[in-house]
mmCIF file of C-alpha atoms and ligand atoms in Angstrom:
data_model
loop_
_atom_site.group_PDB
_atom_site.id
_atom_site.type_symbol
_atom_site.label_atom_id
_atom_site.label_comp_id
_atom_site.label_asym_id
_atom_site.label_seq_id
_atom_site.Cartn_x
_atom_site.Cartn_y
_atom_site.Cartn_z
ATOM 1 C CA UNK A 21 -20.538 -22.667 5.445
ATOM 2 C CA UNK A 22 -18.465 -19.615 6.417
ATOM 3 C CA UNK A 23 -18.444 -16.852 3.794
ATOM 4 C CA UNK A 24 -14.917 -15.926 2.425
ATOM 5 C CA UNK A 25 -14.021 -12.455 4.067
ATOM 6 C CA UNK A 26 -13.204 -9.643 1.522
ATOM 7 C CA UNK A 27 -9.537 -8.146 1.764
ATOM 8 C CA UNK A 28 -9.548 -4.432 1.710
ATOM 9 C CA UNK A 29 -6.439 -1.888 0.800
ATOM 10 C CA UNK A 30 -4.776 1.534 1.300
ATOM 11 C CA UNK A 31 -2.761 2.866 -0.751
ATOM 12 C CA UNK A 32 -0.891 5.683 -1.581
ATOM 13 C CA UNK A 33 2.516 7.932 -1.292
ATOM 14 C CA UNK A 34 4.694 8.239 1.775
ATOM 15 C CA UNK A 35 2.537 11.557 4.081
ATOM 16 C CA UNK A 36 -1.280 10.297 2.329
ATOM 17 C CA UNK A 37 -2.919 9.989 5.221
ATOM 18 C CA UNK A 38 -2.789 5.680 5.249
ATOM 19 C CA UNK A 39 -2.361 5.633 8.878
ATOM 20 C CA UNK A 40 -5.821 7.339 9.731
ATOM 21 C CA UNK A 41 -7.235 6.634 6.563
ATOM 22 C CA UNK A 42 -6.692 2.765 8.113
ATOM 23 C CA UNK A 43 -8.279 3.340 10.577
ATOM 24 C CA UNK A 44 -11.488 5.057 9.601
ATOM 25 C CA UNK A 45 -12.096 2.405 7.322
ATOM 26 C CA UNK A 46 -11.193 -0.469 10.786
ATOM 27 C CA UNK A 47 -14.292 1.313 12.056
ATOM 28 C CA UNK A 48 -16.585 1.512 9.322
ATOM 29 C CA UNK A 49 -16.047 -2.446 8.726
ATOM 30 C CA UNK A 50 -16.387 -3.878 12.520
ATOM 31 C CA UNK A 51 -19.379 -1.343 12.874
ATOM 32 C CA UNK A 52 -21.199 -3.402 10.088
ATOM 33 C CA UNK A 53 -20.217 -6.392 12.056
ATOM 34 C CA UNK A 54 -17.477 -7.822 10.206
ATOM 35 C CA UNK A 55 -14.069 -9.866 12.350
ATOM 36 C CA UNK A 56 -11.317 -7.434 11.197
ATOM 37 C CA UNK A 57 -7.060 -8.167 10.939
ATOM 38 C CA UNK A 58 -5.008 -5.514 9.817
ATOM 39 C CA UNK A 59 -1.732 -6.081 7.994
ATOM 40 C CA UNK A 60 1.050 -3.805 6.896
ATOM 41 C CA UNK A 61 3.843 -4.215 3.873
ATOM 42 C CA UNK A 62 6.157 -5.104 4.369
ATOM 43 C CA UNK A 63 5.659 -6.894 7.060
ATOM 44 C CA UNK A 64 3.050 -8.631 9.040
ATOM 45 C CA UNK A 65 4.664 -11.574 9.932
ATOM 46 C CA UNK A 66 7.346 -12.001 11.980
ATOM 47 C CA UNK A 67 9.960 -12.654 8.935
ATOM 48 C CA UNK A 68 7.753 -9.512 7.189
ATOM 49 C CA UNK A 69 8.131 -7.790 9.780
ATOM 50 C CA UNK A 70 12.084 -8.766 9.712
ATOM 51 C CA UNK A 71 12.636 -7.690 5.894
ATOM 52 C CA UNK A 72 10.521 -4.708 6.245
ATOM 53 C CA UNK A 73 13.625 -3.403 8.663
ATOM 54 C CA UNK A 74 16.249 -4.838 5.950
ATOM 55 C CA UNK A 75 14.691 -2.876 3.056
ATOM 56 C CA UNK A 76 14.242 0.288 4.920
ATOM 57 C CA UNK A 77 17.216 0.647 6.578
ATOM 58 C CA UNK A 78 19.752 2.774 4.995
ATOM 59 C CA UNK A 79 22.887 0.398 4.004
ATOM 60 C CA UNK A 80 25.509 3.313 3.829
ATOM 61 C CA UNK A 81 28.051 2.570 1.386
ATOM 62 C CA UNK A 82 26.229 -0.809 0.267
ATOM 63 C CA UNK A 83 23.860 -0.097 -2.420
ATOM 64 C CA UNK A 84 20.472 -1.832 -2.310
ATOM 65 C CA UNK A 85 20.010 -3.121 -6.141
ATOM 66 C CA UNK A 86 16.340 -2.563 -7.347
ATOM 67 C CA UNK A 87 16.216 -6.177 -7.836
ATOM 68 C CA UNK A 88 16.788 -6.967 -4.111
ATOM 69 C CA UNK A 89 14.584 -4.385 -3.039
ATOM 70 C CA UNK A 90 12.004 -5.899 -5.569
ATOM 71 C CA UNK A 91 12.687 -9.481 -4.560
ATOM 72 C CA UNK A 92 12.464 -8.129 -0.836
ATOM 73 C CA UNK A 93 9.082 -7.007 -1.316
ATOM 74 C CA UNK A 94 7.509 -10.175 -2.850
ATOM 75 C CA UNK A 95 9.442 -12.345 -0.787
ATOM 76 C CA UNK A 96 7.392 -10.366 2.631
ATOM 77 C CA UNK A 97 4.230 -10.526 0.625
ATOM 78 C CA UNK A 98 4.442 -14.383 -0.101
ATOM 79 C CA UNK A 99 5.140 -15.052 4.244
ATOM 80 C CA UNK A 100 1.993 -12.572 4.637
ATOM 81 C CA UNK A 101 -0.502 -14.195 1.976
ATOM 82 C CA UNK A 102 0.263 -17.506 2.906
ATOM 83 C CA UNK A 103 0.620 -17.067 6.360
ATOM 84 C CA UNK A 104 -2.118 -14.037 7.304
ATOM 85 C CA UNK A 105 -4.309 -13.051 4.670
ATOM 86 C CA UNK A 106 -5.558 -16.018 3.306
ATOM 87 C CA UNK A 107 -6.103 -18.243 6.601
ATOM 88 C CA UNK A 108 -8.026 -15.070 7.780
ATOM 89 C CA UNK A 109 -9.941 -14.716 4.680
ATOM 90 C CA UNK A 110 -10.967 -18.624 4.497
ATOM 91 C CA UNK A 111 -12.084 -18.435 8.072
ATOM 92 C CA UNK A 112 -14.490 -15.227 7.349
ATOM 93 C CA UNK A 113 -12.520 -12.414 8.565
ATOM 94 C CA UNK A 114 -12.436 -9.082 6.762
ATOM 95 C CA UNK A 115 -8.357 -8.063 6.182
ATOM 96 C CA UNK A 116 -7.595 -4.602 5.810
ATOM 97 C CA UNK A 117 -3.961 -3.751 4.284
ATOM 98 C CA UNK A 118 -1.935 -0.836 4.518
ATOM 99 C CA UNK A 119 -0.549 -1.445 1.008
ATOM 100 C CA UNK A 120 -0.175 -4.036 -0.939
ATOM 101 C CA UNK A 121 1.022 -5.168 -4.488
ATOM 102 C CA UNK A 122 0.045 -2.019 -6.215
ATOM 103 C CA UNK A 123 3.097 -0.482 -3.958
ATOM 104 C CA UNK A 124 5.305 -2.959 -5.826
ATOM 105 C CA UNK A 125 4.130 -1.739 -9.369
ATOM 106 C CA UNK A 126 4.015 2.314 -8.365
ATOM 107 C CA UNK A 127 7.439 2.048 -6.244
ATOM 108 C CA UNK A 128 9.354 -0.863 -7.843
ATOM 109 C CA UNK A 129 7.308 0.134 -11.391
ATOM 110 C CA UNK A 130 6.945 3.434 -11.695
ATOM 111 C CA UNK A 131 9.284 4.609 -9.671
ATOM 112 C CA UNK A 132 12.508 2.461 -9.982
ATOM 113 C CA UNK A 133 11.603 1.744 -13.694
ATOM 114 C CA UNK A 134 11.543 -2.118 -13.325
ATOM 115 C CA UNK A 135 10.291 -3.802 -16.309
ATOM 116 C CA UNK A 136 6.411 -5.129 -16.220
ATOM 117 C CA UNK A 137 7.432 -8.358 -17.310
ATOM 118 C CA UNK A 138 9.478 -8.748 -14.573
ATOM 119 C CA UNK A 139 7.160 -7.496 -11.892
ATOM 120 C CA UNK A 140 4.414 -9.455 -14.162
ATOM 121 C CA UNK A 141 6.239 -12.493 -13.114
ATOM 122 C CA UNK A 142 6.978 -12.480 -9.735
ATOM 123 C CA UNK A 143 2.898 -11.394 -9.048
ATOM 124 C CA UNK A 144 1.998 -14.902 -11.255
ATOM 125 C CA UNK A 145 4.840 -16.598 -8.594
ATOM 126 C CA UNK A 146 3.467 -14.880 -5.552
ATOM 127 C CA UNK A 147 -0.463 -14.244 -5.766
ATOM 128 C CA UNK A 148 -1.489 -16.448 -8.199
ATOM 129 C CA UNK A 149 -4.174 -14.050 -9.632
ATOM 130 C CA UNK A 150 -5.445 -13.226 -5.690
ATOM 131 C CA UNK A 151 -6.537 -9.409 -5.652
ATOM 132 C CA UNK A 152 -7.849 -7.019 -3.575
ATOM 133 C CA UNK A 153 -11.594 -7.032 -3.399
ATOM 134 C CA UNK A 154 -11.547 -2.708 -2.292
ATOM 135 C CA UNK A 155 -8.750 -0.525 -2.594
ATOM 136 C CA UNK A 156 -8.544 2.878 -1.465
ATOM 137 C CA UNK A 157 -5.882 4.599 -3.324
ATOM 138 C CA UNK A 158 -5.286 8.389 -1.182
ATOM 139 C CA UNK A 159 -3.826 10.504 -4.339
ATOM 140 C CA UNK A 160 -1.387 12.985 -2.623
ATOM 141 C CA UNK A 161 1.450 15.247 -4.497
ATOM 142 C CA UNK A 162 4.805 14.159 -3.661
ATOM 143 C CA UNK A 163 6.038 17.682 -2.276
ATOM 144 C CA UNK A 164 3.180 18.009 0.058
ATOM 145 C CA UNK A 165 3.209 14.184 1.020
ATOM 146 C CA UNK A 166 7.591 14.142 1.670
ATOM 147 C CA UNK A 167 6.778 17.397 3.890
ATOM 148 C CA UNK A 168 4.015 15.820 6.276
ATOM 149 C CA UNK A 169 6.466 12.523 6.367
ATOM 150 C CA UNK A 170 9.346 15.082 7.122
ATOM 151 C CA UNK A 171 7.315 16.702 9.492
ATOM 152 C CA UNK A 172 7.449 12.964 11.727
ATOM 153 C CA UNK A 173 11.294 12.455 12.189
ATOM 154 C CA UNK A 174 13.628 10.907 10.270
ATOM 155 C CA UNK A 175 13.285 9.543 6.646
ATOM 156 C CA UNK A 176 14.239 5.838 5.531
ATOM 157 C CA UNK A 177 16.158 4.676 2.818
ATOM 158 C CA UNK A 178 13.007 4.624 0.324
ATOM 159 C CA UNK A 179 11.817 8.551 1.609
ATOM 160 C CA UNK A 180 15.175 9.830 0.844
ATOM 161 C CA UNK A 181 14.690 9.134 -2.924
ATOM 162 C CA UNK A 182 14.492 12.361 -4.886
ATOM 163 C CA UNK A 183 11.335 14.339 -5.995
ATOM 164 C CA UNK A 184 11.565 12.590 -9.530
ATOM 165 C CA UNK A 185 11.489 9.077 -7.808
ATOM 166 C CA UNK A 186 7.971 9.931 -6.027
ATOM 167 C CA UNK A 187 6.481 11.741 -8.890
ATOM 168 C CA UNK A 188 7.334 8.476 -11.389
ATOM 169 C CA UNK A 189 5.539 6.477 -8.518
ATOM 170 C CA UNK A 190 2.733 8.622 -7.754
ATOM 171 C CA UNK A 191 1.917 9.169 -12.082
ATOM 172 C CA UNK A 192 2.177 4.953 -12.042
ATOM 173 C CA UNK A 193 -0.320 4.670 -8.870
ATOM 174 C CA UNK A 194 -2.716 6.899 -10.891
ATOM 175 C CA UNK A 195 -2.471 5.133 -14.129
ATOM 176 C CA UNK A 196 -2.937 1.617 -12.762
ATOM 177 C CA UNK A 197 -5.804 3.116 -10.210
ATOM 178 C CA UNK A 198 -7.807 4.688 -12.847
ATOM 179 C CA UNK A 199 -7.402 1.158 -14.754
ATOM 180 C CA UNK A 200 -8.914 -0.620 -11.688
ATOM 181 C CA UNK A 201 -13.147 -0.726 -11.439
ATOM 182 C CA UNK A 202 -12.797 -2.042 -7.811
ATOM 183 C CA UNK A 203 -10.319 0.903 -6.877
ATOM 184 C CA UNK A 204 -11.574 4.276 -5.974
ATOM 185 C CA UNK A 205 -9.231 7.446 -5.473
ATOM 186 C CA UNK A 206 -9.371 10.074 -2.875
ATOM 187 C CA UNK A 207 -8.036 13.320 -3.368
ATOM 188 C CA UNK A 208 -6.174 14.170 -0.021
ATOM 189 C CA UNK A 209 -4.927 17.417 -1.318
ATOM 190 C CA UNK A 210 -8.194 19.208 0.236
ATOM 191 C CA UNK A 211 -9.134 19.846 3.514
ATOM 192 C CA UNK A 212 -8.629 16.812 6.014
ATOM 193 C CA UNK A 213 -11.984 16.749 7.163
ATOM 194 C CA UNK A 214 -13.369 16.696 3.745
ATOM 195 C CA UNK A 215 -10.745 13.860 2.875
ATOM 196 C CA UNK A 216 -11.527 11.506 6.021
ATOM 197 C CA UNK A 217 -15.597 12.249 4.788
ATOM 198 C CA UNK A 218 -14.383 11.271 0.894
ATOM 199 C CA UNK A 219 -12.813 7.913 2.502
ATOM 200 C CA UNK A 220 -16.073 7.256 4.870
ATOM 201 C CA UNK A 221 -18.401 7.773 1.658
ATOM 202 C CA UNK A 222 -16.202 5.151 -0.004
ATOM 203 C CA UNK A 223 -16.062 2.332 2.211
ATOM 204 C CA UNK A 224 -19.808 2.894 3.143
ATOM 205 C CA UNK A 225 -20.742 2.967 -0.535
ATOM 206 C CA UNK A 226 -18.740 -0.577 -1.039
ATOM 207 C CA UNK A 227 -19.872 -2.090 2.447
ATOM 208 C CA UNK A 228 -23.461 -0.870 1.135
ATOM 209 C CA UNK A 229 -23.252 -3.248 -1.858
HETATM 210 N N1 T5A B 13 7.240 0.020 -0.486
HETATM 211 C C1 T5A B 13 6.279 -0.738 0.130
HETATM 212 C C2 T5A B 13 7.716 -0.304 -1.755
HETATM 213 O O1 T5A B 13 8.611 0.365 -2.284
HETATM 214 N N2 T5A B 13 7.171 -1.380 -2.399
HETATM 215 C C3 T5A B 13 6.220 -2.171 -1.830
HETATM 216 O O2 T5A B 13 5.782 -3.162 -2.454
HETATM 217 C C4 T5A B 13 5.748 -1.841 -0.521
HETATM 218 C C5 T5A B 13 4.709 -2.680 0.128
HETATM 219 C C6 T5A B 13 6.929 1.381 3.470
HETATM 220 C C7 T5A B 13 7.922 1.842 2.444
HETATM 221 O O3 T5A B 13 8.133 0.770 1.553
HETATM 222 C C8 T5A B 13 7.817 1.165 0.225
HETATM 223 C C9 T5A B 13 6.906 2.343 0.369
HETATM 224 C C10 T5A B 13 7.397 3.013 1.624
HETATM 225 O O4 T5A B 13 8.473 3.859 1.285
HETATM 226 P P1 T5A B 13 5.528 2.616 5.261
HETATM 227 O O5 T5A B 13 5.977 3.100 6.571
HETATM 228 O O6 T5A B 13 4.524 1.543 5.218
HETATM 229 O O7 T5A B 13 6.858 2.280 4.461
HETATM 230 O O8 T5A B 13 4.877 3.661 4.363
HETATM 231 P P2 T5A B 13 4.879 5.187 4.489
HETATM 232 O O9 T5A B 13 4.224 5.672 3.272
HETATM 233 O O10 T5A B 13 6.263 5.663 4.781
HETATM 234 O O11 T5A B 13 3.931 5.448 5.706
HETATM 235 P P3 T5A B 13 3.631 6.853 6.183
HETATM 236 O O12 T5A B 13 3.325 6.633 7.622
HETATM 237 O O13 T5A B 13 4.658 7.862 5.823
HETATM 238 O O14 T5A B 13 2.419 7.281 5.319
HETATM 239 P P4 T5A B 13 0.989 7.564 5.758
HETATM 240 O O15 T5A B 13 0.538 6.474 6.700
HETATM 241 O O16 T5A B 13 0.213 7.720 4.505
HETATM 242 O O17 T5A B 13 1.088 8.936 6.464
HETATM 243 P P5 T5A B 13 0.400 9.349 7.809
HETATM 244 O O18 T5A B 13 -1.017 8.920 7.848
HETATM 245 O O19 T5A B 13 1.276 8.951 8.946
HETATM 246 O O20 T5A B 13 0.438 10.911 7.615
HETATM 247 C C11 T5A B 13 1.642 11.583 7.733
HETATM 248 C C12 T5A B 13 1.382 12.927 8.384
HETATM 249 O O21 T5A B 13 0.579 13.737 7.511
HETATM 250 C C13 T5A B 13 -0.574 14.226 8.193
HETATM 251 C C14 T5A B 13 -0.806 13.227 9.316
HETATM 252 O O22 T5A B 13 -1.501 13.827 10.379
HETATM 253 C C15 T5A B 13 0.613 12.825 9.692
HETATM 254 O O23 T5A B 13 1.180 13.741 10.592
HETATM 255 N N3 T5A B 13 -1.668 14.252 7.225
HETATM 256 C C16 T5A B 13 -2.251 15.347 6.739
HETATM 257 N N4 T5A B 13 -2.021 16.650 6.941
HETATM 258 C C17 T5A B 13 -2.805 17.528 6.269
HETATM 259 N N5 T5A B 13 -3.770 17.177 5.392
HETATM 260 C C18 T5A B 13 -4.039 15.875 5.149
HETATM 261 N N6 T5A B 13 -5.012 15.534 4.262
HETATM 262 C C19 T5A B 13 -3.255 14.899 5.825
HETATM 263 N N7 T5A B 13 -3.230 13.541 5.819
HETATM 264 C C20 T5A B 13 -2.242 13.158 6.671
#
């Protein structure tokens, strides 16, 4: 029989270094001969993908509540588990994330102040206990991490949030990735070479077990 596949996550603030973090890790897992999919949240799917626009675009004189942004999120994640990670994990294939539910608890959490019970609810509804097997969380201070996602163009809704929004996230990403054995944190504040050698040591360390 087919083993499961193991589903594998990046993390962190807006300017962390996910995009090439994702794909230094792609490498490292293919290389020791695992079938790879990548995902993104939101998104993923072609609804995802759909409410990923909705929640970042900037509704003007509308204001997004938290709740719909919260409900939003889970309601992407639900098309994406049931439609992308778990087929893909069942048939033997590695998945690699660019986020995933810790986003919800930092963002929706930590930084919009949602209640746990409520978020605790809506996880029970949507993942039914599924985790990630490996996350990489990249640990980056909000004023450095706004100013490399400045640095690319234009900011959505969610980057335009003020400093106090990102540093409530980024002190609930560290509290719930310290909390997590299968989690491992990479500082990105150093230099970039050392960071994509931190992330390299990580995944080979985990694909070594
Ligand atoms: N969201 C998402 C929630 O609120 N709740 C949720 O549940 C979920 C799933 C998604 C948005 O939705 C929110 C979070 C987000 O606001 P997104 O596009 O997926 O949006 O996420 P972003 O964080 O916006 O993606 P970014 O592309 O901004 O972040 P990255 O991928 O971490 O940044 P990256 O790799 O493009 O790097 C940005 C720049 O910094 C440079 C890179 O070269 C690049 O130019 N850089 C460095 N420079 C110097 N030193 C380093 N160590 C560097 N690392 C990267």
């Amino acid at each position: 029989m087919q083993a499961r596949g193991k589903f594998i996550v990046i993390e962190g603030l807006e300017g962390a270094g996910k995009s090439t973090a994702v794909s230094i890790v792609s490498q490292a897992i293919t290389q020791a001969g695992h079938l790879l999919a990548n995902t993104r949240e939101p998104g993923g799917t072609p609804m995802a993908e759909a409410i990923r626009e909705c929640v970042k675009h900037d509704w003007a004189n509308e204001k997004v509540t938290v709740e719909a942004e919260l409900l939003l999120m889970y309601a992407a994640r639900a098309q994406l588990i049931q439609n992308v990670i778990l087929p893909r994990l069942e048939a033997g294939s590695w998945v690699l994330g660019d986020r995933h539910d810790l986003s919800s608890r930092a963002y929706q959490g930590g930084g919009r102040q949602i209640s746990c019970e409520m978020i605790e609810s809506l996880r029970n509804i949507t993942l039914g206990g599924f985790e990630p097997d490996f996350t990489l969380y990249l640990d980056v201070e909000p004023i450095e991490g706004l100013k490399r996602a400045k640095g690319r163009g234009e900011l959505d809704r969610i980057e335009q949030e003020d400093l106090s929004f990102f540093e409530r996230t980024r002190a609930r990403y560290l509290e719930l990735a310290q909390q997590d054995p299968n989690c491992v944190i990479i500082n990105t504040m150093q230099d970039i070479d050392r960071v994509h050698q931190d992330i390299l040591a990580a995944i080979h360390h985990y694909l070594g077990k």
